[in-house]
Amino acid sequence: MAAPPPDPQFVLRGTSAAVHTLHFSCGGQEPDVPVLFSGSENGLIHVWNLKTHRVDKALDGHGRKSVCWVETMDGKDRLLSQGRDQKICLWDLAEGRASVTDSVFTENVGFCRCSLLKVAEGRWLMAMAAKALDEVQVLELPSKTSVCTLKPEAGAKLGMPMCLKLWQINCGSQPLLLAGYENGSVVLWNLSMGKVLSQLFCHQEPVMSLDFDSEKAKGISGSSERVLSIWSLNEQQNLQVHTTHRLVNSGISDITIRPDKKILATAGWDHRIRVFGWKKMKPLAVLDYHTATVHCVSFSDHKNPSERLLAAGSKDHRISIWSIYTQT
Amino acid sequence: MAVFDTPREAFGALRPACVRLTQAQTAENVALLRARLAAVGAAALQELQEYVLYPLRLALASPGPRRERLAQSAARGLAAVLGATRLRGPELLRELLAELCACLGTPPAPGPAPGPGPASEELKLAVVEALHALIHSADGDVILSLYRPPALHLLGFAVSLLLGLAERERARQVKISALKCLQALVLRCECCQHRQLREDEEQQCGDSFASFLPGVALALSRVITADIKQGHATTVAALRVFYQVVGLVMADEQLARIPENKEKPSGEQSEVSKLVVHRGPDWSKNTAEKLSLLLHKIVERSSVHSHWKVRLELVELVHHLVRNCRQSLVDSFTHLLKAVVGLVNDENSEVQSRCNEVLQHIAEQQLVAHNRALADVLSENLHSLATALPRLMNSQDDTGKFATLSLLLGYLKLLGPKVNIVLNSASHLHRLSKALMQVLELDVTDVKIVEDRRWGSGSGYEGSLQHGVQKGGCQKKYFRFFAEEKVFQLLQQVCRVLGYYGNLYLLVDHFLGLYSESAVYRKQAAMVLNELIAGAAGVGVDVLQEREVPLDRDDIKGAITSVLDEYTDQANWYLVTSIDAEEASHELSVNHSGLAALPGAACGSVLPPPDPRVTTRTMNSNIWQICIQLEGVGCFATVLGKEFRLLLLSALYPVLEKAGDKTLLISETAMGTLVDICEACSYDSVQCLINENSDYLVNGISLNLRHVAHRPHASQVLDTMLRHSDASLLPLVEDVIQDVLSTLDQSYNHQASTFLGVLHSLMAALVKWFGPSRSEEPQRRQAAERQSGTLGQVQAAITGQEVEQFFLDYVRQKQVAEGNLSDSGDEEADEVPPVAKLEPSNSDTEGETPLPSHAQLAKDVMGRCIHLLSDRSLRVRLKVLDVLELCVTVLHPHRNHLLPMAHRVWPALVTRLISDDPLAVLRAFKVLCTLAQKCGDFLRQRFSKDVLPKLTSSLLSQAPASARAGPVYSHTLAFKLQLAVLQGLGSLCEKLDMGESDLNKVADACLIYLSAKQPMKLQEAAQSVFLHLMHVDPDSTWLLLNEVCCPQLYEPPHASLQPVKLRGMGRPRNEFTDNVLLLLEKLQQQESRVLQAGTQEASPA
């Protein structure tokens, strides 16, 4: 008899709305419990205690509008959240507080999730879709000063940005931005010049999600099609398609490469989470638990590899937690 | 009372007597002197001491043939004088001693020890008492002269004489006096008038007694171990003297001061000094060895002595020796400690408490901790005891076992923190653990444990709730090697003390090793682990000293986590505890046997095991293992208190799983564990515990549902949750119930039966939480309406006014119908439409408003039931029918949803009613009754078309059979079916408001059951049908009954009217007569009651 299909280690219930984004914060020292932030459709951000598997706190700051992105800035005490109310909030969660200390009004009506990059101690860059439909704006945090606005050339017909990824080759080097657009292309932007470095047309449908591995200079993107596209960046800063990977069912809502760059996970519209080896795109596992579209996948950043987890949030209001490190 | 206080007066008084005695030594004269002595004051006597003593001594030593009475009297006189005075001259002391001793035996001579002469007992007693008085009266310095080497032979003579008396004399009094005297001679007299001896004096005393030690010790040990007929007082005294002497001679303090080499004897004393023993290291070593043998003998005899005072004295002995001779007698400690440890649980409380004091003292002094040798002795003892334990447990009776285990416990307690020395030695730990494993072996032969089942969910419902209140105590276990509870308690203490002092990690690791090593040890190891952890946390441990390092909470948490993981591991948690009766009887009931009709037999009888490998014994053992593990979980919760809440994530689900187990013992134990957890984690109730942790449980259930084929327990957990909680749980578990339903959808074939159990308990819970209060009300209202309806009818028929009104109304209605509207009619007509409008809109909104969740669930479940109604297995079908009935009850208030569902259910239900196993028909009929009650006339048409013909025809066809049948018939299924149909049919007709033709059918079919030939119960049931029919249509029923039998003649009031002719008139009495008459009478009553009510109601108006 074949081994039974893998089970989630735990399922977090109680968001009572579809879960759109997840973010782990497990880096703290011992007395600190690892936590998972989840943003859901009803505008609440839940702080899950991963020891008790219960909600420690529920943050309500987006006027009951869907939360589509959460990210911490240095530990779990400062949290950025982006909501469909066109606001990005900075939360202060230290010492049991739960207040919004700062916020940015994006004026963007799209779904595009922001991207955050720490460029120096106490200095972050955040890319976000701007007011004009096809523009991307990069802000410096915490000062909120605009670094640049990336506006495609007239006639490029990229459509709205769908997903963003800020990255830099190594610490201190020039930060770059990868953006997936509505017309199915992935574009590499130079932030300082505000110019397109390279453009790759790799999907027929809007790019739903992308992730990039700066070490291997290789990225992956998914759209509503049945295809995952893997592309690489050569020394001339040109994007070119590396391979494509065909899927059984169409629709990828999120792709995340694990921080150790060994595997990646995709969140599928077919209710399934797929895990691949990053090197050769070898399919490793299909995690089948959810009963509705999976919206997001996230890997934990726990120091102890055996306690690292994969979390997936779905439209069925549940967050499944998987332990895939120990098994591989 | 002293008359003569001054020496002069005293002299005057005594002199004549003394003179007479000196002249003639007769007993009479001595008596005279003694009488005079009594009247002389102590101070005066002191002055005259020697003067008085002289004639007495003379009398004592009077030559010639021994005159016993004289000697005895003289000795008494001496004793009296000495008792009142102090002896100041060493010479005198020695002389008196010699003279007294001479009375009893020959003077000291080289050679064998002198035995007491053939003197009478009285004389011996008098002399011994005189000796005692003599030693007592001697002042410190004076008595000390006895212990100088020159006096050694005299002392020796006295000692040997006294020993001889103690050993060989018959009279108890003499023996005891001799021993007392000896004790005084060692300067350990009990009276407190003596001054404290200086160290060097002690030393001197010890030196001289060292010479006699062998003799003294041997003789005394013989006395101690002698026949118990000598009386306990002798033994006690001998014991006391023994430890005084040994304690004196072997005292560590004294031995420490002895120089390495014997000093040269000086001068003229050298001859005598040779006799003095030099207590050097060699000597003390030799002596200790010999003493050890004696002590062993003494301890062995005295510790089981029947008189408690002897045992108490033994404890004193140990105490004294342990205090004074810790180093010199270390080899004997094995026996000594064994004695005192063994006596801790003595039956006499005084011995017990003294023992405890002594042990406490030993522990407090940290004798063991600071004395490696002692710890070694103890650990050696422990080792040998552990080795012998299994054998002893096998051979001894319960008291013996108790003693043995007390010993074990005592060693552990004494070792205290040093127990780790023992544990660190692999062989010791091995021995000890194996011994525990063997001793704790459970008796697993009881078949009842396996047979006791928690019966089906329906009946167990209320019971289990009451149950939740009861405290989670331990289940009584039955052990192979002992029966008494106190033996088990001792073992518990042993484990707890181990846990308290021992290295927890080492112990837990070791016993977990044993746990996984072999199934034979598993239960015992689990038991030990539970107690170890309780002990480590200091729960219920009785110890002598605090441990050195206080407990680290993290350590114990770590230990508990690992043990818990091991316990709830699949291999250790899911054990075969029963041959799945459900699955097995499955096949049986498909084959259908008539026997299964008996209630109870249908719900899972224990069949002979189809798999010979799973014996009752293994199942029993498995059950116990699970129980012990459950108890462990409860114990861990108690230990951790609120901190256990963190572990609930992993622990609660398995416990709840077991609470839903079918085996009674397991589910009871699990309930106990739940209560323990509640208390430990400070939840108010089990319900609270479940509700607040429902997220953990729901998670477990939903994950396990994914593998329902391998882990069918998930449904049990849900079942338990529902059982022990209330309506507030529903929103929490709704999610997972949907999961259950969707899983059921995927596996109708295989797991239906398991799921039905859950659905049944779910619906039962819903009925309990939401059911009766809501559903009863409308029912009552309906009934009231019906009642008033009939009332109205009757009234209309009776009063003339009403008739008139009726016709007036009729005429007006007719006019309205024809279009002739009056003004007033207009208004009325206006009033009507809004009502008519309101009604449909009302019902519309009701249809649109979302159903409350419980009703929605009931609807969903009902939907599933429809599919399952035609399952192949009868068992499943029966269960489905039960669930269906509950669904209907829950859904009842929501008519708009119930009716469509009823519509969908109908075809399947009809099939059950018409062409199924009788058992199913019976159950289906019950469902039908409930459904009819809830749905009312909605079912009328279908019922009369689909079911009624079949029912009536079966009633008709069965009637001849039941009429013929004997008494056994009432146990058959056919009878039950007839009965159920007859009982239900009446109310069905009433509820469904059946039409006339149908009623006639029913009446026809039931009429034959009114026959007196039918079984009584069927007759009664048939009567009930007619009673219901009377409600619906009294007139036609009356007619029908009268057709059968008419007791009265009805004369027409006027000749022009035709005479009433009923077919039943004038018939001879037949089988129906009785019942029909009865019914007619009831009808009469009913009508007259209605009539009365009607007139009463009408009269005030």
mmCIF file of N, CA and C in Angstrom, chain B residues 471-548:
data_model
loop_
_atom_site.group_PDB
_atom_site.id
_atom_site.type_symbol
_atom_site.label_atom_id
_atom_site.label_comp_id
_atom_site.label_asym_id
_atom_site.label_seq_id
_atom_site.Cartn_x
_atom_site.Cartn_y
_atom_site.Cartn_z
ATOM 1 N N LYS B 471 -14.560 12.457 39.756
ATOM 2 C CA LYS B 471 -13.126 12.733 39.762
ATOM 3 C C LYS B 471 -12.357 11.582 39.124
ATOM 4 N N GLY B 472 -11.307 11.939 38.426
ATOM 5 C CA GLY B 472 -10.538 10.922 37.725
ATOM 6 C C GLY B 472 -9.570 10.197 38.629
ATOM 7 N N GLY B 473 -10.066 9.226 39.300
ATOM 8 C CA GLY B 473 -9.161 8.424 40.133
ATOM 9 C C GLY B 473 -8.533 7.326 39.307
ATOM 10 N N CYS B 474 -7.645 6.611 39.920
ATOM 11 C CA CYS B 474 -7.018 5.506 39.223
ATOM 12 C C CYS B 474 -7.994 4.340 39.152
ATOM 13 N N GLN B 475 -7.934 3.626 38.084
ATOM 14 C CA GLN B 475 -8.709 2.413 38.005
ATOM 15 C C GLN B 475 -8.024 1.369 38.873
ATOM 16 N N LYS B 476 -8.817 0.587 39.510
ATOM 17 C CA LYS B 476 -8.225 -0.463 40.342
ATOM 18 C C LYS B 476 -7.604 -1.513 39.453
ATOM 19 N N LYS B 477 -6.359 -1.785 39.754
ATOM 20 C CA LYS B 477 -5.647 -2.747 38.922
ATOM 21 C C LYS B 477 -5.484 -4.066 39.658
ATOM 22 N N TYR B 478 -5.350 -5.091 38.897
ATOM 23 C CA TYR B 478 -5.151 -6.402 39.491
ATOM 24 C C TYR B 478 -3.783 -6.917 39.110
ATOM 25 N N PHE B 479 -2.997 -7.214 40.122
ATOM 26 C CA PHE B 479 -1.630 -7.620 39.852
ATOM 27 C C PHE B 479 -1.485 -9.116 40.003
ATOM 28 N N ARG B 480 -0.495 -9.606 39.334
ATOM 29 C CA ARG B 480 -0.296 -11.047 39.375
ATOM 30 C C ARG B 480 0.241 -11.484 40.726
ATOM 31 N N PHE B 481 1.101 -10.667 41.304
ATOM 32 C CA PHE B 481 1.833 -11.157 42.465
ATOM 33 C C PHE B 481 1.302 -10.676 43.797
ATOM 34 N N PHE B 482 0.388 -9.755 43.793
ATOM 35 C CA PHE B 482 -0.157 -9.342 45.086
ATOM 36 C C PHE B 482 -1.560 -8.798 44.891
ATOM 37 N N ALA B 483 -2.293 -8.808 45.961
ATOM 38 C CA ALA B 483 -3.675 -8.370 45.856
ATOM 39 C C ALA B 483 -3.928 -7.116 46.669
ATOM 40 N N GLU B 484 -3.096 -6.907 47.660
ATOM 41 C CA GLU B 484 -3.433 -5.828 48.587
ATOM 42 C C GLU B 484 -3.077 -4.462 48.030
ATOM 43 N N GLU B 485 -3.956 -3.546 48.298
ATOM 44 C CA GLU B 485 -3.772 -2.198 47.797
ATOM 45 C C GLU B 485 -2.521 -1.560 48.407
ATOM 46 N N LYS B 486 -2.276 -1.875 49.674
ATOM 47 C CA LYS B 486 -1.160 -1.178 50.326
ATOM 48 C C LYS B 486 0.192 -1.606 49.745
ATOM 49 N N VAL B 487 0.227 -2.803 49.200
ATOM 50 C CA VAL B 487 1.466 -3.228 48.546
ATOM 51 C C VAL B 487 1.709 -2.351 47.328
ATOM 52 N N PHE B 488 0.619 -2.110 46.598
ATOM 53 C CA PHE B 488 0.746 -1.256 45.426
ATOM 54 C C PHE B 488 1.155 0.155 45.823
ATOM 55 N N GLN B 489 0.569 0.612 46.917
ATOM 56 C CA GLN B 489 0.930 1.961 47.369
ATOM 57 C C GLN B 489 2.413 2.050 47.705
ATOM 58 N N LEU B 490 2.916 0.984 48.285
ATOM 59 C CA LEU B 490 4.353 0.969 48.588
ATOM 60 C C LEU B 490 5.166 1.065 47.309
ATOM 61 N N LEU B 491 4.751 0.266 46.333
ATOM 62 C CA LEU B 491 5.479 0.294 45.062
ATOM 63 C C LEU B 491 5.420 1.680 44.445
ATOM 64 N N GLN B 492 4.245 2.278 44.577
ATOM 65 C CA GLN B 492 4.089 3.640 44.074
ATOM 66 C C GLN B 492 5.098 4.567 44.746
ATOM 67 N N GLN B 493 5.177 4.431 46.064
ATOM 68 C CA GLN B 493 6.118 5.264 46.802
ATOM 69 C C GLN B 493 7.547 4.997 46.349
ATOM 70 N N VAL B 494 7.854 3.730 46.132
ATOM 71 C CA VAL B 494 9.203 3.387 45.688
ATOM 72 C C VAL B 494 9.531 4.169 44.418
ATOM 73 N N CYS B 495 8.600 4.114 43.473
ATOM 74 C CA CYS B 495 8.850 4.803 42.206
ATOM 75 C C CYS B 495 8.934 6.314 42.410
ATOM 76 N N ARG B 496 8.051 6.819 43.247
ATOM 77 C CA ARG B 496 8.041 8.271 43.437
ATOM 78 C C ARG B 496 9.317 8.741 44.111
ATOM 79 N N VAL B 497 9.767 7.982 45.114
ATOM 80 C CA VAL B 497 10.996 8.376 45.791
ATOM 81 C C VAL B 497 12.171 8.321 44.811
ATOM 82 N N LEU B 498 12.148 7.302 43.971
ATOM 83 C CA LEU B 498 13.179 7.223 42.927
ATOM 84 C C LEU B 498 13.145 8.478 42.071
ATOM 85 N N GLY B 499 11.937 8.837 41.672
ATOM 86 C CA GLY B 499 11.794 10.020 40.821
ATOM 87 C C GLY B 499 12.211 11.290 41.545
ATOM 88 N N TYR B 500 11.945 11.298 42.834
ATOM 89 C CA TYR B 500 12.231 12.505 43.610
ATOM 90 C C TYR B 500 13.732 12.757 43.701
ATOM 91 N N TYR B 501 14.464 11.714 44.026
ATOM 92 C CA TYR B 501 15.895 11.899 44.227
ATOM 93 C C TYR B 501 16.713 11.644 42.967
ATOM 94 N N GLY B 502 16.219 10.714 42.166
ATOM 95 C CA GLY B 502 17.055 10.226 41.070
ATOM 96 C C GLY B 502 17.209 11.231 39.950
ATOM 97 N N ASN B 503 18.133 10.943 39.114
ATOM 98 C CA ASN B 503 18.343 11.744 37.920
ATOM 99 C C ASN B 503 17.206 11.446 36.947
ATOM 100 N N LEU B 504 16.344 12.423 36.751
ATOM 101 C CA LEU B 504 15.109 12.174 36.009
ATOM 102 C C LEU B 504 15.382 11.722 34.578
ATOM 103 N N TYR B 505 16.352 12.372 33.964
ATOM 104 C CA TYR B 505 16.634 12.021 32.567
ATOM 105 C C TYR B 505 17.075 10.577 32.455
ATOM 106 N N LEU B 506 17.956 10.198 33.363
ATOM 107 C CA LEU B 506 18.466 8.837 33.347
ATOM 108 C C LEU B 506 17.328 7.844 33.516
ATOM 109 N N LEU B 507 16.494 8.108 34.501
ATOM 110 C CA LEU B 507 15.415 7.176 34.810
ATOM 111 C C LEU B 507 14.405 7.097 33.673
ATOM 112 N N VAL B 508 13.986 8.276 33.217
ATOM 113 C CA VAL B 508 12.984 8.288 32.154
ATOM 114 C C VAL B 508 13.528 7.584 30.919
ATOM 115 N N ASP B 509 14.773 7.848 30.638
ATOM 116 C CA ASP B 509 15.399 7.216 29.490
ATOM 117 C C ASP B 509 15.413 5.703 29.654
ATOM 118 N N HIS B 510 15.822 5.280 30.824
ATOM 119 C CA HIS B 510 15.933 3.851 31.065
ATOM 120 C C HIS B 510 14.582 3.161 30.946
ATOM 121 N N PHE B 511 13.585 3.751 31.592
ATOM 122 C CA PHE B 511 12.284 3.079 31.582
ATOM 123 C C PHE B 511 11.581 3.211 30.237
ATOM 124 N N LEU B 512 11.864 4.292 29.538
ATOM 125 C CA LEU B 512 11.330 4.373 28.169
ATOM 126 C C LEU B 512 11.966 3.286 27.318
ATOM 127 N N GLY B 513 13.229 3.015 27.613
ATOM 128 C CA GLY B 513 13.909 1.926 26.913
ATOM 129 C C GLY B 513 13.196 0.610 27.173
ATOM 130 N N LEU B 514 12.904 0.366 28.429
ATOM 131 C CA LEU B 514 12.200 -0.870 28.779
ATOM 132 C C LEU B 514 10.828 -0.904 28.121
ATOM 133 N N TYR B 515 10.196 0.273 28.094
ATOM 134 C CA TYR B 515 8.860 0.388 27.513
ATOM 135 C C TYR B 515 8.866 -0.080 26.073
ATOM 136 N N SER B 516 9.883 0.349 25.358
ATOM 137 C CA SER B 516 9.880 -0.021 23.946
ATOM 138 C C SER B 516 10.592 -1.353 23.715
ATOM 139 N N GLU B 517 11.241 -1.852 24.762
ATOM 140 C CA GLU B 517 12.007 -3.083 24.576
ATOM 141 C C GLU B 517 11.079 -4.263 24.330
ATOM 142 N N SER B 518 10.072 -4.366 25.165
ATOM 143 C CA SER B 518 9.248 -5.557 25.033
ATOM 144 C C SER B 518 7.829 -5.243 25.473
ATOM 145 N N ALA B 519 6.896 -5.892 24.808
ATOM 146 C CA ALA B 519 5.498 -5.672 25.172
ATOM 147 C C ALA B 519 5.217 -6.190 26.570
ATOM 148 N N VAL B 520 6.064 -7.108 27.022
ATOM 149 C CA VAL B 520 5.851 -7.688 28.351
ATOM 150 C C VAL B 520 6.037 -6.624 29.426
ATOM 151 N N TYR B 521 7.006 -5.738 29.193
ATOM 152 C CA TYR B 521 7.311 -4.738 30.213
ATOM 153 C C TYR B 521 6.512 -3.459 30.054
ATOM 154 N N ARG B 522 5.807 -3.357 28.937
ATOM 155 C CA ARG B 522 5.311 -2.040 28.555
ATOM 156 C C ARG B 522 4.394 -1.417 29.602
ATOM 157 N N LYS B 523 3.465 -2.219 30.090
ATOM 158 C CA LYS B 523 2.505 -1.664 31.058
ATOM 159 C C LYS B 523 3.207 -1.240 32.333
ATOM 160 N N GLN B 524 4.092 -2.122 32.787
ATOM 161 C CA GLN B 524 4.765 -1.817 34.047
ATOM 162 C C GLN B 524 5.636 -0.580 33.887
ATOM 163 N N ALA B 525 6.339 -0.534 32.762
ATOM 164 C CA ALA B 525 7.234 0.605 32.547
ATOM 165 C C ALA B 525 6.427 1.895 32.519
ATOM 166 N N ALA B 526 5.269 1.825 31.885
ATOM 167 C CA ALA B 526 4.431 3.029 31.825
ATOM 168 C C ALA B 526 3.989 3.424 33.230
ATOM 169 N N MET B 527 3.614 2.409 34.007
ATOM 170 C CA MET B 527 3.203 2.695 35.378
ATOM 171 C C MET B 527 4.342 3.367 36.143
ATOM 172 N N VAL B 528 5.536 2.788 36.006
ATOM 173 C CA VAL B 528 6.690 3.336 36.716
ATOM 174 C C VAL B 528 6.968 4.760 36.235
ATOM 175 N N LEU B 529 6.886 4.960 34.947
ATOM 176 C CA LEU B 529 7.155 6.298 34.401
ATOM 177 C C LEU B 529 6.190 7.324 34.982
ATOM 178 N N ASN B 530 4.919 6.940 35.040
ATOM 179 C CA ASN B 530 3.931 7.862 35.598
ATOM 180 C C ASN B 530 4.323 8.266 37.009
ATOM 181 N N GLU B 531 4.684 7.250 37.795
ATOM 182 C CA GLU B 531 4.984 7.539 39.196
ATOM 183 C C GLU B 531 6.297 8.306 39.323
ATOM 184 N N LEU B 532 7.238 7.970 38.468
ATOM 185 C CA LEU B 532 8.529 8.665 38.508
ATOM 186 C C LEU B 532 8.315 10.164 38.337
ATOM 187 N N ILE B 533 7.488 10.485 37.369
ATOM 188 C CA ILE B 533 7.301 11.899 37.064
ATOM 189 C C ILE B 533 6.524 12.581 38.172
ATOM 190 N N ALA B 534 5.527 11.862 38.699
ATOM 191 C CA ALA B 534 4.807 12.424 39.839
ATOM 192 C C ALA B 534 5.781 12.661 40.987
ATOM 193 N N GLY B 535 6.655 11.686 41.195
ATOM 194 C CA GLY B 535 7.619 11.807 42.282
ATOM 195 C C GLY B 535 8.589 12.945 42.040
ATOM 196 N N ALA B 536 9.038 13.062 40.819
ATOM 197 C CA ALA B 536 10.007 14.104 40.501
ATOM 198 C C ALA B 536 9.421 15.481 40.785
ATOM 199 N N ALA B 537 8.107 15.591 40.561
ATOM 200 C CA ALA B 537 7.478 16.878 40.823
ATOM 201 C C ALA B 537 7.120 17.025 42.296
ATOM 202 N N GLY B 538 7.386 15.975 43.064
ATOM 203 C CA GLY B 538 7.117 16.056 44.495
ATOM 204 C C GLY B 538 5.661 15.839 44.831
ATOM 205 N N VAL B 539 4.923 15.218 43.931
ATOM 206 C CA VAL B 539 3.507 14.961 44.204
ATOM 207 C C VAL B 539 3.399 13.676 45.011
ATOM 208 N N GLY B 540 2.873 13.796 46.202
ATOM 209 C CA GLY B 540 2.612 12.613 47.021
ATOM 210 C C GLY B 540 3.844 11.805 47.353
ATOM 211 N N VAL B 541 4.951 12.452 47.576
ATOM 212 C CA VAL B 541 6.149 11.715 47.987
ATOM 213 C C VAL B 541 6.350 11.951 49.479
ATOM 214 N N ASP B 542 6.765 10.893 50.142
ATOM 215 C CA ASP B 542 7.015 10.989 51.557
ATOM 216 C C ASP B 542 8.505 10.724 51.731
ATOM 217 N N VAL B 543 9.270 11.747 52.035
ATOM 218 C CA VAL B 543 10.718 11.566 52.077
ATOM 219 C C VAL B 543 11.279 12.047 53.410
ATOM 220 N N LEU B 544 12.490 11.633 53.667
ATOM 221 C CA LEU B 544 13.131 11.988 54.936
ATOM 222 C C LEU B 544 13.900 13.295 54.833
ATOM 223 N N GLN B 545 14.420 13.565 53.667
ATOM 224 C CA GLN B 545 15.202 14.787 53.528
ATOM 225 C C GLN B 545 14.945 15.414 52.172
ATOM 226 N N GLU B 546 15.147 16.708 52.114
ATOM 227 C CA GLU B 546 14.982 17.428 50.852
ATOM 228 C C GLU B 546 16.053 16.988 49.880
ATOM 229 N N ARG B 547 15.721 17.079 48.606
ATOM 230 C CA ARG B 547 16.773 16.769 47.642
ATOM 231 C C ARG B 547 17.742 17.940 47.560
ATOM 232 N N GLU B 548 18.919 17.635 47.057
ATOM 233 C CA GLU B 548 19.962 18.665 47.077
ATOM 234 C C GLU B 548 19.691 19.766 46.055
#
